[in-house]
């Protein structure tokens, strides 16, 4: 008897809503490897459809030939049936799953025709798509729906640890009402967040943690995933670009450990130039491995289009994997809850960037080049710009204070500081503990 337990994911609700939509289009679920795409899709389709046709292009490479006669659904179904005569296609009751489509991105051309035909539901998923997704996008634009899947966020981690919706709703109400958490709540949620901080959100790691209630074997599992990422780069990228992508990948944790966390291409390799490396950064971002945080030209609305695409910070999409890349001394310090020196600020920044990305927001920062003014992130309400400062502990908030008080930034009336402090409101600064970051988008949607 297996002790496997499915971990509830937010994609579960999305898939249910997708199926209930009578005008649903073929769906592509994309994201980095091992974030749980195939697992969630399998649970959904085998519980909601009478008939499932599952084609995994990585495990079944001969099926790449199903498009050799063209992209019409009847031709594809015929070629699938020729390879497996037991497969059935029942109109209105069948879902076709094309898994690991990075091995055969050409299948996306067929989505237009499946959508027009409308007899069968189609779900695709892929990891490490990188630049191949641009081809998929051009081949099926307007005839598909996309869903970006990430490793588990803190809310999903709380679900995995047995916490119910009521607890999370109460956390949100604490923020809305600016009501401090009790000492018990602070202790418990801070401890849970610390566990999540170290483990990250990869489902296999969370499942291991839930089973053992320890960090047992977590670091080894994290390093295996990282090794898999690097192997995928070697597999899907050729020539000099392969080395450049790995150079960027390896450099992210080093640059996050510095006071100036702006990513500097010149530090990646001797003689490195932006024109040679920007495609590598895009590849890693498209593959779901890193998040890009652009520098605003000026802290004002709108955020989109108001940034400098030559100035940016790079964060890992999963903080647990970033931590696994630190040196052994930092690993020991962190797992013993000790001091990790210069890395600490960068790690907390990374965790907040991760939370904001997973909540569906774009990340921006600001650094005024002629002064010390610098702010970590910016979000918005309906009418105001909200600066967000991240501190590993308490710390001062000079830049945040300047943005709020200065008449030069009329769209900034208040700000948020994330630290290890309880909720408080003072001087138009809302202090929140780090573990509230996943709720920021929901909270700001309630503000004018």
XYZ file of C-alpha atoms in Angstrom:
448
model
C 0.000 0.000 0.000
C 1.476 3.341 -1.000
C 1.817 6.310 1.364
C 1.579 8.750 -1.551
C -0.608 11.773 -0.813
C -1.676 14.244 -3.478
C -0.965 17.815 -2.455
C -3.744 20.249 -3.275
C -2.721 22.874 -5.828
C -4.273 26.101 -7.109
C -4.239 24.693 -10.625
C -6.911 22.215 -9.440
C -9.485 24.994 -9.203
C -8.383 26.467 -12.513
C -8.778 23.124 -14.306
C -12.262 22.682 -12.870
C -13.294 26.152 -14.081
C -11.729 25.478 -17.477
C -13.785 22.320 -17.956
C -16.982 24.075 -16.876
C -16.472 26.715 -19.585
C -18.465 25.610 -22.638
C -16.195 27.739 -24.859
C -12.946 26.295 -23.543
C -9.937 26.226 -25.816
C -7.013 23.783 -25.845
C -4.942 24.430 -22.731
C -1.170 24.704 -22.328
C 0.180 24.393 -18.786
C 3.806 25.469 -18.688
C 6.387 25.804 -15.977
C 9.753 24.600 -14.757
C 10.468 20.926 -14.321
C 9.128 19.149 -11.226
C 6.643 21.850 -10.211
C 3.851 19.253 -10.419
C 2.292 19.865 -13.852
C 1.826 16.251 -14.957
C 0.754 15.153 -11.482
C -2.019 17.754 -11.266
C -3.178 17.171 -14.836
C -3.323 13.408 -14.292
C -5.386 13.748 -11.125
C -7.802 16.046 -12.945
C -8.288 14.137 -16.200
C -8.592 10.655 -14.675
C -11.245 11.877 -12.248
C -13.213 14.079 -14.661
C -13.181 12.265 -18.033
C -14.490 8.880 -19.102
C -11.720 8.516 -21.656
C -8.111 9.794 -21.483
C -5.509 9.642 -24.267
C -2.084 10.488 -22.825
C 0.903 11.058 -25.103
C 4.237 11.763 -23.377
C 6.705 12.856 -26.073
C 9.703 12.306 -23.764
C 8.775 8.715 -22.909
C 7.137 7.938 -26.268
C 9.404 9.606 -28.865
C 7.948 7.631 -31.793
C 4.726 9.603 -31.319
C 6.457 12.718 -32.624
C 5.559 11.317 -36.039
C 1.803 11.729 -35.436
C 1.995 15.126 -37.185
C 3.931 13.887 -40.219
C 0.757 13.797 -42.356
C -0.437 17.215 -41.227
C -2.084 18.942 -38.282
C -5.741 18.061 -38.828
C -7.179 16.324 -35.756
C -8.468 13.368 -37.795
C -4.982 12.702 -39.181
C -3.397 12.941 -35.741
C -5.999 10.628 -34.223
C -5.446 8.161 -37.075
C -1.688 8.103 -36.495
C -2.148 7.664 -32.734
C -4.503 4.742 -33.362
C -2.041 3.152 -35.793
C 0.568 3.074 -33.024
C -1.866 1.864 -30.379
C -5.029 0.178 -31.644
C -6.513 0.063 -28.127
C -6.844 3.868 -27.973
C -10.397 5.155 -28.239
C -11.601 8.595 -29.249
C -15.120 9.287 -28.008
C -16.392 12.743 -29.000
C -17.487 14.795 -25.997
C -16.016 12.338 -23.496
C -12.324 12.302 -24.384
C -9.408 14.477 -23.311
C -6.120 14.239 -25.194
C -3.041 15.091 -23.107
C 0.189 15.976 -24.907
C 2.830 15.902 -22.178
C 6.465 17.099 -22.387
C 5.736 19.137 -25.514
C 9.179 20.725 -25.373
C 10.228 17.474 -27.080
C 7.781 18.125 -29.926
C 6.702 21.806 -29.939
C 5.326 21.336 -33.450
C 2.238 19.695 -31.931
C 1.051 23.193 -30.965
C 0.216 23.876 -34.610
C -2.615 21.342 -34.285
C -4.308 23.231 -31.445
C -5.958 25.661 -33.848
C -7.629 22.774 -35.654
C -8.630 20.943 -32.459
C -10.206 24.185 -31.269
C -12.149 24.636 -34.506
C -13.291 21.009 -34.539
C -14.382 21.160 -30.873
C -15.014 17.430 -30.383
C -12.161 16.718 -27.992
C -10.561 18.554 -25.086
C -6.805 18.989 -25.355
C -4.313 19.728 -22.561
C -0.606 20.230 -23.209
C 2.213 20.606 -20.706
C 5.913 21.190 -20.959
C 9.030 21.974 -18.969
C 12.136 23.954 -19.919
C 10.364 25.295 -22.989
C 12.634 28.332 -23.163
C 12.791 29.879 -26.600
C 10.766 26.991 -28.069
C 7.668 28.567 -26.530
C 7.942 31.490 -28.920
C 7.370 29.001 -31.733
C 4.417 27.482 -29.899
C 2.964 30.937 -29.285
C 3.140 31.907 -32.960
C 1.678 28.604 -34.118
C -1.423 28.668 -31.943
C -2.131 32.282 -30.993
C -5.844 32.898 -30.428
C -6.701 29.206 -30.348
C -5.374 28.176 -26.949
C -5.349 29.186 -23.294
C -2.196 29.382 -21.172
C -1.615 28.669 -17.504
C 1.730 29.358 -15.847
C 2.383 26.875 -13.063
C 5.012 27.406 -10.387
C 6.279 25.446 -7.433
C 3.983 25.608 -4.410
C 3.456 29.003 -2.811
C 3.157 29.514 0.938
C -0.615 29.140 0.835
C -0.307 25.741 -0.860
C 2.365 24.828 1.694
C -0.091 25.685 4.480
C -2.684 23.449 2.817
C -0.110 20.653 2.723
C 0.505 21.125 6.443
C -3.208 20.745 7.118
C -4.321 24.376 7.479
C -7.766 25.268 6.152
C -9.139 28.194 4.151
C -10.482 29.789 7.337
C -6.959 30.257 8.700
C -5.777 31.972 5.525
C -8.880 34.173 5.402
C -8.204 35.177 8.993
C -4.601 36.073 8.068
C -5.939 38.344 5.324
C -8.402 39.967 7.717
C -5.558 40.688 10.128
C -3.854 42.692 7.362
C -7.032 44.499 6.239
C -7.894 45.463 9.824
C -4.220 46.177 10.706
C -4.765 43.867 13.651
C -1.614 42.300 15.151
C -1.306 38.533 15.310
C -1.302 36.894 18.705
C 2.027 35.658 20.056
C 0.974 32.101 19.241
C 0.048 33.028 15.667
C 3.351 34.850 15.165
C 5.321 31.918 16.510
C 3.484 29.274 14.483
C 3.290 31.144 11.164
C 6.895 32.348 11.415
C 8.047 28.779 12.043
C 6.001 27.468 9.124
C 7.372 30.173 6.863
C 10.914 29.360 7.930
C 10.320 25.706 6.997
C 8.924 26.775 3.626
C 11.770 29.259 3.174
C 14.370 26.477 3.391
C 12.440 23.719 1.632
C 10.944 25.741 -1.201
C 7.816 24.718 -3.039
C 8.775 21.711 -5.152
C 5.986 19.184 -4.437
C 8.332 16.233 -3.926
C 10.241 18.176 -1.265
C 7.092 19.410 0.474
C 5.700 15.872 0.455
C 8.929 14.593 2.026
C 8.767 17.314 4.680
C 5.114 16.626 5.494
C 5.970 12.950 5.880
C 9.050 13.379 8.111
C 8.369 16.821 9.715
C 12.127 17.431 9.284
C 14.604 18.644 6.646
C 15.779 15.058 6.166
C 17.192 14.497 2.658
C 15.811 17.871 1.484
C 19.176 19.346 0.476
C 20.092 16.251 -1.518
C 16.729 16.349 -3.330
C 17.148 20.066 -4.050
C 20.585 19.465 -5.539
C 19.203 16.689 -7.715
C 16.626 19.092 -9.135
C 19.337 21.700 -9.794
C 21.446 19.058 -11.533
C 18.396 18.226 -13.649
C 17.998 21.886 -14.631
C 21.597 22.046 -15.759
C 21.261 18.800 -17.674
C 18.187 20.194 -19.448
C 20.187 23.248 -20.526
C 22.795 20.915 -22.013
C 20.034 18.914 -23.692
C 17.942 21.702 -25.203
C 20.595 24.325 -25.992
C 23.511 24.010 -28.359
C 26.938 25.570 -28.710
C 28.106 28.693 -26.918
C 24.583 29.581 -25.697
C 24.680 26.496 -23.464
C 27.734 27.786 -21.600
C 26.311 31.290 -21.367
C 23.002 30.123 -19.886
C 24.826 28.069 -17.266
C 27.076 31.051 -16.495
C 24.022 33.218 -15.795
C 22.391 30.449 -13.740
C 25.491 30.043 -11.575
C 25.958 33.790 -11.135
C 22.492 34.661 -9.780
C 23.105 33.547 -6.166
C 26.500 35.281 -6.104
C 25.081 38.636 -7.203
C 22.140 38.345 -4.785
C 24.677 38.041 -1.986
C 25.995 41.547 -2.677
C 24.738 44.900 -1.426
C 24.154 46.007 -5.022
C 21.865 43.256 -6.271
C 21.467 44.702 -9.760
C 22.478 41.919 -12.105
C 25.685 42.803 -13.921
C 26.408 40.952 -17.157
C 30.045 42.091 -16.976
C 30.468 39.949 -13.841
C 29.161 36.773 -15.482
C 32.297 36.066 -17.523
C 35.354 37.898 -18.775
C 34.363 40.211 -21.616
C 30.653 39.372 -21.296
C 28.331 41.807 -23.101
C 24.608 42.356 -22.787
C 23.904 41.668 -26.467
C 25.436 38.215 -26.091
C 23.754 37.301 -22.802
C 20.262 38.811 -22.847
C 18.837 35.856 -24.753
C 20.231 33.551 -22.066
C 18.413 35.482 -19.346
C 15.190 35.337 -21.361
C 15.650 31.591 -21.856
C 15.911 30.964 -18.115
C 12.919 33.228 -17.441
C 10.816 31.553 -20.144
C 11.767 28.180 -18.679
C 10.462 29.252 -15.265
C 13.843 29.025 -13.554
C 14.380 32.724 -12.735
C 12.255 35.863 -12.294
C 13.276 39.229 -13.761
C 12.647 42.391 -11.716
C 13.070 45.557 -13.810
C 14.120 48.983 -12.551
C 11.493 51.711 -12.915
C 12.476 54.864 -14.769
C 10.610 56.805 -12.084
C 8.311 55.649 -9.254
C 4.985 56.522 -10.817
C 2.049 54.834 -12.521
C 1.613 53.019 -14.792
C 4.176 50.365 -13.939
C 4.169 48.559 -17.269
C 6.135 50.454 -19.883
C 7.723 52.653 -17.201
C 10.926 50.676 -16.733
C 14.477 50.411 -18.001
C 14.995 47.027 -19.642
C 18.776 47.358 -19.284
C 18.619 47.511 -15.467
C 17.218 44.531 -13.597
C 17.636 42.084 -10.762
C 17.402 38.334 -11.213
C 15.791 36.103 -8.615
C 15.376 32.343 -8.483
C 11.804 31.197 -9.030
C 12.103 28.921 -5.991
C 13.971 30.191 -2.925
C 14.621 26.681 -1.641
C 16.675 25.921 -4.751
C 18.562 29.201 -4.335
C 19.436 28.222 -0.771
C 20.647 24.829 -2.002
C 23.200 26.644 -4.181
C 24.849 28.380 -1.217
C 28.172 27.157 0.141
C 28.234 24.459 2.821
C 28.982 26.909 5.648
C 25.937 29.024 4.769
C 23.873 25.814 4.516
C 24.840 24.826 8.060
C 24.205 28.335 9.402
C 20.790 28.574 7.805
C 19.536 25.133 8.794
C 20.604 25.860 12.358
C 18.676 29.169 12.143
C 21.873 31.135 12.642
C 23.484 34.078 10.953
C 24.064 33.787 7.203
C 25.730 37.157 6.824
C 25.461 38.936 3.478
C 23.172 36.340 1.903
C 20.318 36.959 4.280
C 18.934 40.131 2.710
C 19.156 38.613 -0.750
C 17.372 35.447 0.343
C 14.455 37.346 1.849
C 14.246 39.590 -1.213
C 14.176 36.465 -3.362
C 11.363 34.937 -1.296
C 9.244 38.096 -1.650
C 9.905 38.318 -5.402
C 8.850 34.675 -5.603
C 5.652 35.304 -3.637
C 4.697 38.286 -5.805
C 5.338 36.380 -9.035
C 3.314 33.387 -7.888
C 0.464 35.727 -6.944
C 0.371 36.917 -10.553
C 2.049 40.311 -10.276
C 4.920 41.866 -12.208
C 7.945 42.829 -10.126
C 9.680 46.217 -10.343
C 12.217 48.020 -8.182
C 13.663 51.540 -8.199
C 17.219 52.844 -7.778
C 17.821 56.547 -8.185
C 21.228 56.794 -9.810
C 22.223 60.133 -8.279
C 21.415 59.216 -4.661
C 21.096 56.363 -2.178
C 17.335 56.115 -2.743
C 16.430 52.519 -3.569
C 13.252 50.515 -3.049
C 12.901 46.747 -3.371
C 9.477 46.325 -5.006
C 6.384 48.242 -6.087
C 2.752 47.217 -6.319
C -0.355 49.306 -6.771
C -3.897 49.841 -5.572
C -6.570 51.194 -7.932
C -5.080 54.696 -7.778
C -1.837 54.640 -5.783
C 1.674 53.283 -6.109
C 2.755 51.232 -3.093
C 6.491 50.808 -2.384
C 7.511 47.621 -0.595
C 10.655 47.325 1.493
C 12.100 43.993 2.599
C 14.198 43.592 5.737
C 15.632 40.362 7.093
C 14.842 41.615 10.589
C 13.569 45.083 11.599
C 15.962 47.628 10.101
C 15.496 51.256 9.169
C 13.381 52.423 6.224
C 15.039 55.593 4.962
C 14.150 55.107 1.296
C 10.587 54.100 2.109
C 10.224 57.112 4.374
C 11.595 59.429 1.665
C 9.216 58.089 -0.991
C 6.209 58.610 1.277
C 7.158 62.052 2.597
C 8.615 63.689 -0.518
C 6.322 65.837 -2.722
C 8.210 64.516 -5.745
C 6.236 61.244 -5.599
C 2.567 62.317 -5.490
C 1.223 58.835 -6.278
C 2.868 57.377 -3.163
C 0.884 58.005 0.032
C 1.905 54.979 2.092
C 4.111 51.919 1.932
C 4.674 48.406 3.226
C 7.649 47.043 5.137
C 8.105 43.275 5.351
C 10.281 42.096 8.218
C 10.097 39.782 11.228
C 7.830 42.274 13.062
C 4.153 41.853 13.862
C 1.488 43.903 12.078
C 1.501 47.596 12.928
C 0.653 50.920 11.292
C 2.903 53.894 11.950
C 3.815 56.951 9.901
C 1.899 55.664 6.854
C 3.988 52.482 6.859
C 2.231 49.148 7.220
C 4.582 46.695 8.911
C 3.900 43.075 8.042
C 5.717 39.832 8.835
C 7.356 38.083 5.878
C 4.815 35.274 5.889
C 2.086 37.704 4.747
C 3.726 38.374 1.359
C 1.567 35.851 -0.505
C -1.527 37.877 0.497
C -0.321 41.298 -0.689
C -2.098 41.249 -4.043
C -5.385 40.231 -2.417
C -4.983 42.862 0.266
C -4.199 45.678 -2.187
C -7.254 44.775 -4.265
C -9.336 45.891 -1.260
C -7.674 49.324 -1.139
C -8.516 52.405 -3.176
